[in-house]
């Protein structure tokens, strides 16, 4: 079964502190993993994907196949990072459905 | 920058009525999707559409649902006889290629069934 688990519904950290949003997945095969973000009153948008191995807005995420995890990290949180974050997976073929986690609402306190 | 658009932003209907949710994907995109999010729950896949036919659908997408691309721009989701449990945010998305590409989401239509 394809499943994405984000164990924290809410996460609150202070500005300048490190942030880690957890994501674990279940998939028989090699999925593509993504983090999508939804800022207040904006649409869902892609933050980063594991195949790109890039850092976007200071965020990184490493795919750990042994632990089936794809945690999102940022060393120094900024207030503008406050948003809803969704971890998602799709099949390896591309252009396939996204399976989303529950989402984590991240709040950065000043 | 091109965006996926959806209309209406909010639709209120009576139980048993038919609704059509409209989406205009990004113009050079070839793959189209509908997702929904019931309040407080996760975003769930409904259906994907390519080359004028459904390529995959979920268990949620039963006989009361249908999708159509009636012209070169619109992509619609029809719910034939709405139920209270159809109340949700419905998102349209599109992607350009069959490669591992980004799905671009619309702003959503909030459907309220009374």
PDB file of C-alpha atoms in Angstrom:
ATOM      1  CA  UNK A   1       0.000   0.000   0.000  1.00  0.00           C
ATOM      2  CA  UNK A   2       1.138   3.517  -0.715  1.00  0.00           C
ATOM      3  CA  UNK A   3       1.120   5.679   2.358  1.00  0.00           C
ATOM      4  CA  UNK A   4       2.758   8.848   3.611  1.00  0.00           C
ATOM      5  CA  UNK A   5       2.871   9.638   7.300  1.00  0.00           C
ATOM      6  CA  UNK A   6       3.608  13.011   8.803  1.00  0.00           C
ATOM      7  CA  UNK A   7       3.494  12.440  12.547  1.00  0.00           C
ATOM      8  CA  UNK A   8       3.265  16.088  13.585  1.00  0.00           C
ATOM      9  CA  UNK A   9       0.105  18.014  12.757  1.00  0.00           C
ATOM     10  CA  UNK A  10       1.510  21.150  14.368  1.00  0.00           C
ATOM     11  CA  UNK A  11       5.094  22.311  14.841  1.00  0.00           C
ATOM     12  CA  UNK A  12       6.114  25.568  16.420  1.00  0.00           C
ATOM     13  CA  UNK A  13       9.692  26.853  16.618  1.00  0.00           C
ATOM     14  CA  UNK A  14      11.379  30.170  17.242  1.00  0.00           C
ATOM     15  CA  UNK A  15      12.920  32.254  14.511  1.00  0.00           C
ATOM     16  CA  UNK A  16      16.544  31.252  13.977  1.00  0.00           C
ATOM     17  CA  UNK A  17      16.045  27.770  15.414  1.00  0.00           C
ATOM     18  CA  UNK A  18      16.490  24.611  13.327  1.00  0.00           C
ATOM     19  CA  UNK A  19      13.416  23.010  11.827  1.00  0.00           C
ATOM     20  CA  UNK A  20      12.766  19.383  10.972  1.00  0.00           C
ATOM     21  CA  UNK A  21       9.462  18.196   9.558  1.00  0.00           C
ATOM     22  CA  UNK A  22       9.192  14.444   9.583  1.00  0.00           C
ATOM     23  CA  UNK A  23       7.902  12.287   6.756  1.00  0.00           C
ATOM     24  CA  UNK A  24       7.840   8.514   6.480  1.00  0.00           C
ATOM     25  CA  UNK A  25       6.492   6.558   3.572  1.00  0.00           C
ATOM     26  CA  UNK A  26       5.379   3.113   2.586  1.00  0.00           C
ATOM     27  CA  UNK A  27       5.762   2.039  -1.031  1.00  0.00           C
ATOM     28  CA  UNK A  28       6.723  -1.206  -2.734  1.00  0.00           C
ATOM     29  CA  UNK A  29       9.316   0.021  -5.167  1.00  0.00           C
ATOM     30  CA  UNK A  30      11.215   3.256  -5.707  1.00  0.00           C
ATOM     31  CA  UNK A  31       8.912   6.233  -5.372  1.00  0.00           C
ATOM     32  CA  UNK A  32       9.516   9.840  -6.165  1.00  0.00           C
ATOM     33  CA  UNK A  33       9.281  11.987  -3.028  1.00  0.00           C
ATOM     34  CA  UNK A  34       8.192  15.607  -2.838  1.00  0.00           C
ATOM     35  CA  UNK A  35       7.540  18.375  -0.359  1.00  0.00           C
ATOM     36  CA  UNK A  36       4.708  20.733  -1.226  1.00  0.00           C
ATOM     37  CA  UNK A  37       3.992  23.922   0.695  1.00  0.00           C
ATOM     38  CA  UNK A  38       0.868  26.032   1.076  1.00  0.00           C
ATOM     39  CA  UNK A  39       1.378  29.538   2.416  1.00  0.00           C
ATOM     40  CA  UNK A  40      -1.568  31.420   3.873  1.00  0.00           C
ATOM     41  CA  UNK A  41      -4.185  32.149   1.196  1.00  0.00           C
ATOM     42  CA  UNK A  42      -1.990  30.706  -1.552  1.00  0.00           C
ATOM     43  CA  UNK A  43      -2.148  27.520  -3.589  1.00  0.00           C
ATOM     44  CA  UNK A  44      -0.222  24.316  -3.082  1.00  0.00           C
ATOM     45  CA  UNK A  45       3.179  24.601  -4.680  1.00  0.00           C
ATOM     46  CA  UNK A  46       6.182  22.382  -5.006  1.00  0.00           C
ATOM     47  CA  UNK A  47       8.968  23.144  -2.563  1.00  0.00           C
ATOM     48  CA  UNK A  48      11.431  20.441  -3.520  1.00  0.00           C
ATOM     49  CA  UNK A  49      11.746  16.904  -4.877  1.00  0.00           C
ATOM     50  CA  UNK A  50      14.263  14.283  -3.943  1.00  0.00           C
ATOM     51  CA  UNK A  51      15.613  13.668  -7.440  1.00  0.00           C
ATOM     52  CA  UNK A  52      16.753  17.274  -7.712  1.00  0.00           C
ATOM     53  CA  UNK A  53      18.826  17.108  -4.541  1.00  0.00           C
ATOM     54  CA  UNK A  54      18.565  20.873  -4.337  1.00  0.00           C
ATOM     55  CA  UNK A  55      18.065  23.376  -1.564  1.00  0.00           C
ATOM     56  CA  UNK A  56      15.076  25.673  -1.898  1.00  0.00           C
ATOM     57  CA  UNK A  57      14.600  28.627   0.464  1.00  0.00           C
ATOM     58  CA  UNK A  58      17.215  27.017   2.694  1.00  0.00           C
ATOM     59  CA  UNK A  59      15.274  23.747   2.970  1.00  0.00           C
ATOM     60  CA  UNK A  60      16.773  20.361   2.183  1.00  0.00           C
ATOM     61  CA  UNK A  61      15.392  16.851   2.322  1.00  0.00           C
ATOM     62  CA  UNK A  62      17.296  13.603   2.053  1.00  0.00           C
ATOM     63  CA  UNK A  63      15.697  10.374   1.000  1.00  0.00           C
ATOM     64  CA  UNK A  64      16.629   7.585   3.400  1.00  0.00           C
ATOM     65  CA  UNK A  65      15.516   4.349   1.798  1.00  0.00           C
ATOM     66  CA  UNK A  66      16.567   2.252   4.783  1.00  0.00           C
ATOM     67  CA  UNK A  67      14.326   4.215   7.131  1.00  0.00           C
ATOM     68  CA  UNK A  68      11.798   5.051   4.381  1.00  0.00           C
ATOM     69  CA  UNK A  69      11.962   8.680   5.399  1.00  0.00           C
ATOM     70  CA  UNK A  70      12.159  12.025   3.652  1.00  0.00           C
ATOM     71  CA  UNK A  71      12.450  14.568   6.438  1.00  0.00           C
ATOM     72  CA  UNK A  72      12.514  18.274   5.586  1.00  0.00           C
ATOM     73  CA  UNK A  73      15.138  20.376   7.330  1.00  0.00           C
ATOM     74  CA  UNK A  74      16.219  23.962   7.605  1.00  0.00           C
ATOM     75  CA  UNK A  75      19.037  25.097   9.891  1.00  0.00           C
ATOM     76  CA  UNK A  76      17.658  28.555  10.710  1.00  0.00           C
ATOM     77  CA  UNK A  77      13.911  29.132  10.524  1.00  0.00           C
ATOM     78  CA  UNK A  78      12.502  32.421   9.273  1.00  0.00           C
ATOM     79  CA  UNK A  79       9.078  33.895   9.969  1.00  0.00           C
ATOM     80  CA  UNK A  80       8.114  33.592   6.299  1.00  0.00           C
ATOM     81  CA  UNK A  81       8.507  29.815   6.582  1.00  0.00           C
ATOM     82  CA  UNK A  82       5.218  29.638   8.472  1.00  0.00           C
ATOM     83  CA  UNK A  83       2.950  27.522   6.275  1.00  0.00           C
ATOM     84  CA  UNK A  84       1.346  24.123   5.790  1.00  0.00           C
ATOM     85  CA  UNK A  85       3.839  21.528   4.554  1.00  0.00           C
ATOM     86  CA  UNK A  86       2.818  18.327   2.791  1.00  0.00           C
ATOM     87  CA  UNK A  87       5.033  15.378   2.047  1.00  0.00           C
ATOM     88  CA  UNK A  88       3.956  13.408  -1.019  1.00  0.00           C
ATOM     89  CA  UNK A  89       5.040  10.489  -3.139  1.00  0.00           C
ATOM     90  CA  UNK A  90       4.365   9.288  -6.629  1.00  0.00           C
ATOM     91  CA  UNK A  91       5.358   6.255  -8.647  1.00  0.00           C
ATOM     92  CA  UNK A  92       8.678   6.233 -10.489  1.00  0.00           C
ATOM     93  CA  UNK A  93       7.156   6.491 -13.967  1.00  0.00           C
ATOM     94  CA  UNK A  94       6.320  10.160 -13.734  1.00  0.00           C
ATOM     95  CA  UNK A  95       3.046  12.025 -14.307  1.00  0.00           C
ATOM     96  CA  UNK A  96       1.424   9.771 -11.752  1.00  0.00           C
ATOM     97  CA  UNK A  97      -0.918  10.576  -8.890  1.00  0.00           C
ATOM     98  CA  UNK A  98       0.450  12.133  -5.756  1.00  0.00           C
ATOM     99  CA  UNK A  99      -0.189  10.442  -2.422  1.00  0.00           C
ATOM    100  CA  UNK A 100      -0.102  13.043   0.332  1.00  0.00           C
ATOM    101  CA  UNK A 101       0.601  12.962   4.016  1.00  0.00           C
ATOM    102  CA  UNK A 102      -1.664  14.662   6.512  1.00  0.00           C
ATOM    103  CA  UNK A 103       0.374  17.833   6.463  1.00  0.00           C
ATOM    104  CA  UNK A 104       2.263  19.710   9.182  1.00  0.00           C
ATOM    105  CA  UNK A 105       1.404  23.273  10.083  1.00  0.00           C
ATOM    106  CA  UNK A 106       4.667  25.027  10.823  1.00  0.00           C
ATOM    107  CA  UNK A 107       4.573  28.219  12.851  1.00  0.00           C
ATOM    108  CA  UNK A 108       7.697  30.300  13.313  1.00  0.00           C
ATOM    109  CA  UNK A 109       7.517  32.487  16.376  1.00  0.00           C
ATOM    110  CA  UNK A 110       9.386  35.826  16.407  1.00  0.00           C
TER     111      UNK A 110
ATOM    112  CA  UNK B   1       3.752  33.132 -15.086  1.00  0.00           C
ATOM    113  CA  UNK B   2       1.002  30.732 -16.252  1.00  0.00           C
ATOM    114  CA  UNK B   3      -1.261  29.338 -13.545  1.00  0.00           C
ATOM    115  CA  UNK B   4      -4.004  26.766 -13.208  1.00  0.00           C
ATOM    116  CA  UNK B   5      -7.324  28.484 -12.641  1.00  0.00           C
ATOM    117  CA  UNK B   6     -10.497  27.076 -11.101  1.00  0.00           C
ATOM    118  CA  UNK B   7     -14.068  28.315 -10.997  1.00  0.00           C
ATOM    119  CA  UNK B   8     -16.049  28.882  -8.941  1.00  0.00           C
ATOM    120  CA  UNK B   9     -14.013  29.510  -5.827  1.00  0.00           C
ATOM    121  CA  UNK B  10     -16.967  28.462  -3.662  1.00  0.00           C
ATOM    122  CA  UNK B  11     -20.013  26.425  -4.645  1.00  0.00           C
ATOM    123  CA  UNK B  12     -22.981  25.785  -2.375  1.00  0.00           C
ATOM    124  CA  UNK B  13     -25.503  23.182  -3.461  1.00  0.00           C
ATOM    125  CA  UNK B  14     -28.341  21.094  -2.135  1.00  0.00           C
ATOM    126  CA  UNK B  15     -27.897  17.375  -1.599  1.00  0.00           C
ATOM    127  CA  UNK B  16     -28.867  15.453  -4.730  1.00  0.00           C
ATOM    128  CA  UNK B  17     -28.037  18.286  -7.111  1.00  0.00           C
ATOM    129  CA  UNK B  18     -25.468  18.068  -9.888  1.00  0.00           C
ATOM    130  CA  UNK B  19     -22.395  20.288  -9.785  1.00  0.00           C
ATOM    131  CA  UNK B  20     -19.690  20.984 -12.322  1.00  0.00           C
ATOM    132  CA  UNK B  21     -16.342  22.234 -11.154  1.00  0.00           C
ATOM    133  CA  UNK B  22     -14.227  23.900 -13.790  1.00  0.00           C
ATOM    134  CA  UNK B  23     -10.491  24.077 -14.275  1.00  0.00           C
ATOM    135  CA  UNK B  24      -8.276  25.652 -16.895  1.00  0.00           C
ATOM    136  CA  UNK B  25      -4.905  23.883 -16.817  1.00  0.00           C
ATOM    137  CA  UNK B  26      -1.697  25.510 -17.990  1.00  0.00           C
ATOM    138  CA  UNK B  27      -1.895  25.654 -21.763  1.00  0.00           C
ATOM    139  CA  UNK B  28       0.962  23.364 -22.809  1.00  0.00           C
ATOM    140  CA  UNK B  29       0.300  20.769 -20.117  1.00  0.00           C
ATOM    141  CA  UNK B  30      -0.835  17.309 -21.085  1.00  0.00           C
ATOM    142  CA  UNK B  31      -1.697  15.538 -17.818  1.00  0.00           C
ATOM    143  CA  UNK B  32      -4.566  16.630 -15.610  1.00  0.00           C
ATOM    144  CA  UNK B  33      -5.684  15.665 -12.136  1.00  0.00           C
ATOM    145  CA  UNK B  34      -8.412  16.197  -9.601  1.00  0.00           C
ATOM    146  CA  UNK B  35      -7.795  15.925  -5.877  1.00  0.00           C
ATOM    147  CA  UNK B  36     -10.003  16.684  -2.942  1.00  0.00           C
ATOM    148  CA  UNK B  37      -9.436  17.600   0.688  1.00  0.00           C
ATOM    149  CA  UNK B  38     -12.176  17.125   3.230  1.00  0.00           C
ATOM    150  CA  UNK B  39     -11.780  19.608   6.087  1.00  0.00           C
ATOM    151  CA  UNK B  40      -9.115  18.424   8.507  1.00  0.00           C
ATOM    152  CA  UNK B  41      -8.093  15.477   6.349  1.00  0.00           C
ATOM    153  CA  UNK B  42      -5.368  14.821   3.824  1.00  0.00           C
ATOM    154  CA  UNK B  43      -5.381  15.735   0.151  1.00  0.00           C
ATOM    155  CA  UNK B  44      -6.699  12.682  -1.731  1.00  0.00           C
ATOM    156  CA  UNK B  45      -6.299  11.748  -5.373  1.00  0.00           C
ATOM    157  CA  UNK B  46      -9.503  11.365  -7.376  1.00  0.00           C
ATOM    158  CA  UNK B  47      -8.593  10.949 -11.026  1.00  0.00           C
ATOM    159  CA  UNK B  48      -5.931  11.556 -13.643  1.00  0.00           C
ATOM    160  CA  UNK B  49      -6.592  12.297 -17.299  1.00  0.00           C
ATOM    161  CA  UNK B  50      -4.389  12.128 -20.375  1.00  0.00           C
ATOM    162  CA  UNK B  51      -5.034  12.072 -24.098  1.00  0.00           C
ATOM    163  CA  UNK B  52      -8.760  12.528 -23.562  1.00  0.00           C
ATOM    164  CA  UNK B  53      -9.228   9.569 -21.317  1.00  0.00           C
ATOM    165  CA  UNK B  54      -8.949   8.627 -17.663  1.00  0.00           C
ATOM    166  CA  UNK B  55      -5.551   7.135 -16.928  1.00  0.00           C
ATOM    167  CA  UNK B  56      -6.170   6.305 -13.276  1.00  0.00           C
ATOM    168  CA  UNK B  57      -8.954   6.755 -10.746  1.00  0.00           C
ATOM    169  CA  UNK B  58      -9.270   6.152  -7.027  1.00  0.00           C
ATOM    170  CA  UNK B  59     -11.937   4.247  -5.104  1.00  0.00           C
ATOM    171  CA  UNK B  60     -13.528   7.588  -4.279  1.00  0.00           C
ATOM    172  CA  UNK B  61     -14.161   8.263  -7.972  1.00  0.00           C
ATOM    173  CA  UNK B  62     -17.311   6.208  -8.313  1.00  0.00           C
ATOM    174  CA  UNK B  63     -20.124   6.372 -10.862  1.00  0.00           C
ATOM    175  CA  UNK B  64     -21.393   9.697  -9.597  1.00  0.00           C
ATOM    176  CA  UNK B  65     -18.169  11.380 -10.717  1.00  0.00           C
ATOM    177  CA  UNK B  66     -17.101  12.116 -14.267  1.00  0.00           C
ATOM    178  CA  UNK B  67     -14.444  14.213 -15.938  1.00  0.00           C
ATOM    179  CA  UNK B  68     -14.331  15.843 -19.310  1.00  0.00           C
ATOM    180  CA  UNK B  69     -12.138  18.024 -21.436  1.00  0.00           C
ATOM    181  CA  UNK B  70     -14.839  19.535 -23.625  1.00  0.00           C
ATOM    182  CA  UNK B  71     -12.539  21.880 -25.527  1.00  0.00           C
ATOM    183  CA  UNK B  72      -8.849  22.661 -25.723  1.00  0.00           C
ATOM    184  CA  UNK B  73      -8.727  24.523 -22.463  1.00  0.00           C
ATOM    185  CA  UNK B  74     -11.270  23.436 -19.859  1.00  0.00           C
ATOM    186  CA  UNK B  75     -11.102  20.345 -17.659  1.00  0.00           C
ATOM    187  CA  UNK B  76     -14.255  19.679 -15.670  1.00  0.00           C
ATOM    188  CA  UNK B  77     -15.289  17.484 -12.773  1.00  0.00           C
ATOM    189  CA  UNK B  78     -18.973  16.639 -12.573  1.00  0.00           C
ATOM    190  CA  UNK B  79     -20.636  15.225  -9.497  1.00  0.00           C
ATOM    191  CA  UNK B  80     -23.975  13.851 -10.610  1.00  0.00           C
ATOM    192  CA  UNK B  81     -25.918  13.673  -7.366  1.00  0.00           C
ATOM    193  CA  UNK B  82     -24.102  15.344  -4.523  1.00  0.00           C
ATOM    194  CA  UNK B  83     -24.019  13.923  -1.004  1.00  0.00           C
ATOM    195  CA  UNK B  84     -23.214  15.655   2.247  1.00  0.00           C
ATOM    196  CA  UNK B  85     -19.879  13.835   2.369  1.00  0.00           C
ATOM    197  CA  UNK B  86     -18.854  15.396  -0.959  1.00  0.00           C
ATOM    198  CA  UNK B  87     -18.313  18.678   0.877  1.00  0.00           C
ATOM    199  CA  UNK B  88     -14.616  19.370   0.456  1.00  0.00           C
ATOM    200  CA  UNK B  89     -12.001  21.492  -1.255  1.00  0.00           C
ATOM    201  CA  UNK B  90     -11.443  20.256  -4.801  1.00  0.00           C
ATOM    202  CA  UNK B  91      -8.086  20.917  -6.425  1.00  0.00           C
ATOM    203  CA  UNK B  92      -7.223  20.658 -10.079  1.00  0.00           C
ATOM    204  CA  UNK B  93      -3.605  20.103 -11.095  1.00  0.00           C
ATOM    205  CA  UNK B  94      -1.693  19.737 -14.325  1.00  0.00           C
ATOM    206  CA  UNK B  95       1.750  18.691 -15.429  1.00  0.00           C
ATOM    207  CA  UNK B  96       3.557  19.037 -18.698  1.00  0.00           C
ATOM    208  CA  UNK B  97       5.303  15.775 -19.392  1.00  0.00           C
ATOM    209  CA  UNK B  98       5.384  12.146 -18.448  1.00  0.00           C
ATOM    210  CA  UNK B  99       8.713  12.636 -16.749  1.00  0.00           C
ATOM    211  CA  UNK B 100       8.942  13.108 -13.031  1.00  0.00           C
ATOM    212  CA  UNK B 101       7.589  16.615 -13.225  1.00  0.00           C
ATOM    213  CA  UNK B 102       6.011  19.112 -10.930  1.00  0.00           C
ATOM    214  CA  UNK B 103       2.239  19.168 -10.627  1.00  0.00           C
ATOM    215  CA  UNK B 104       0.878  22.705 -10.697  1.00  0.00           C
ATOM    216  CA  UNK B 105      -2.188  23.197  -8.549  1.00  0.00           C
ATOM    217  CA  UNK B 106      -5.136  25.494  -8.892  1.00  0.00           C
ATOM    218  CA  UNK B 107      -6.446  27.528  -5.951  1.00  0.00           C
ATOM    219  CA  UNK B 108      -9.273  25.069  -5.330  1.00  0.00           C
ATOM    220  CA  UNK B 109     -13.059  25.127  -5.290  1.00  0.00           C
ATOM    221  CA  UNK B 110     -14.741  24.813  -1.928  1.00  0.00           C
ATOM    222  CA  UNK B 111     -17.874  22.699  -2.375  1.00  0.00           C
ATOM    223  CA  UNK B 112     -20.496  22.835   0.370  1.00  0.00           C
ATOM    224  CA  UNK B 113     -23.366  20.374   0.158  1.00  0.00           C
ATOM    225  CA  UNK B 114     -26.351  21.208   2.351  1.00  0.00           C
TER     226      UNK B 114
END
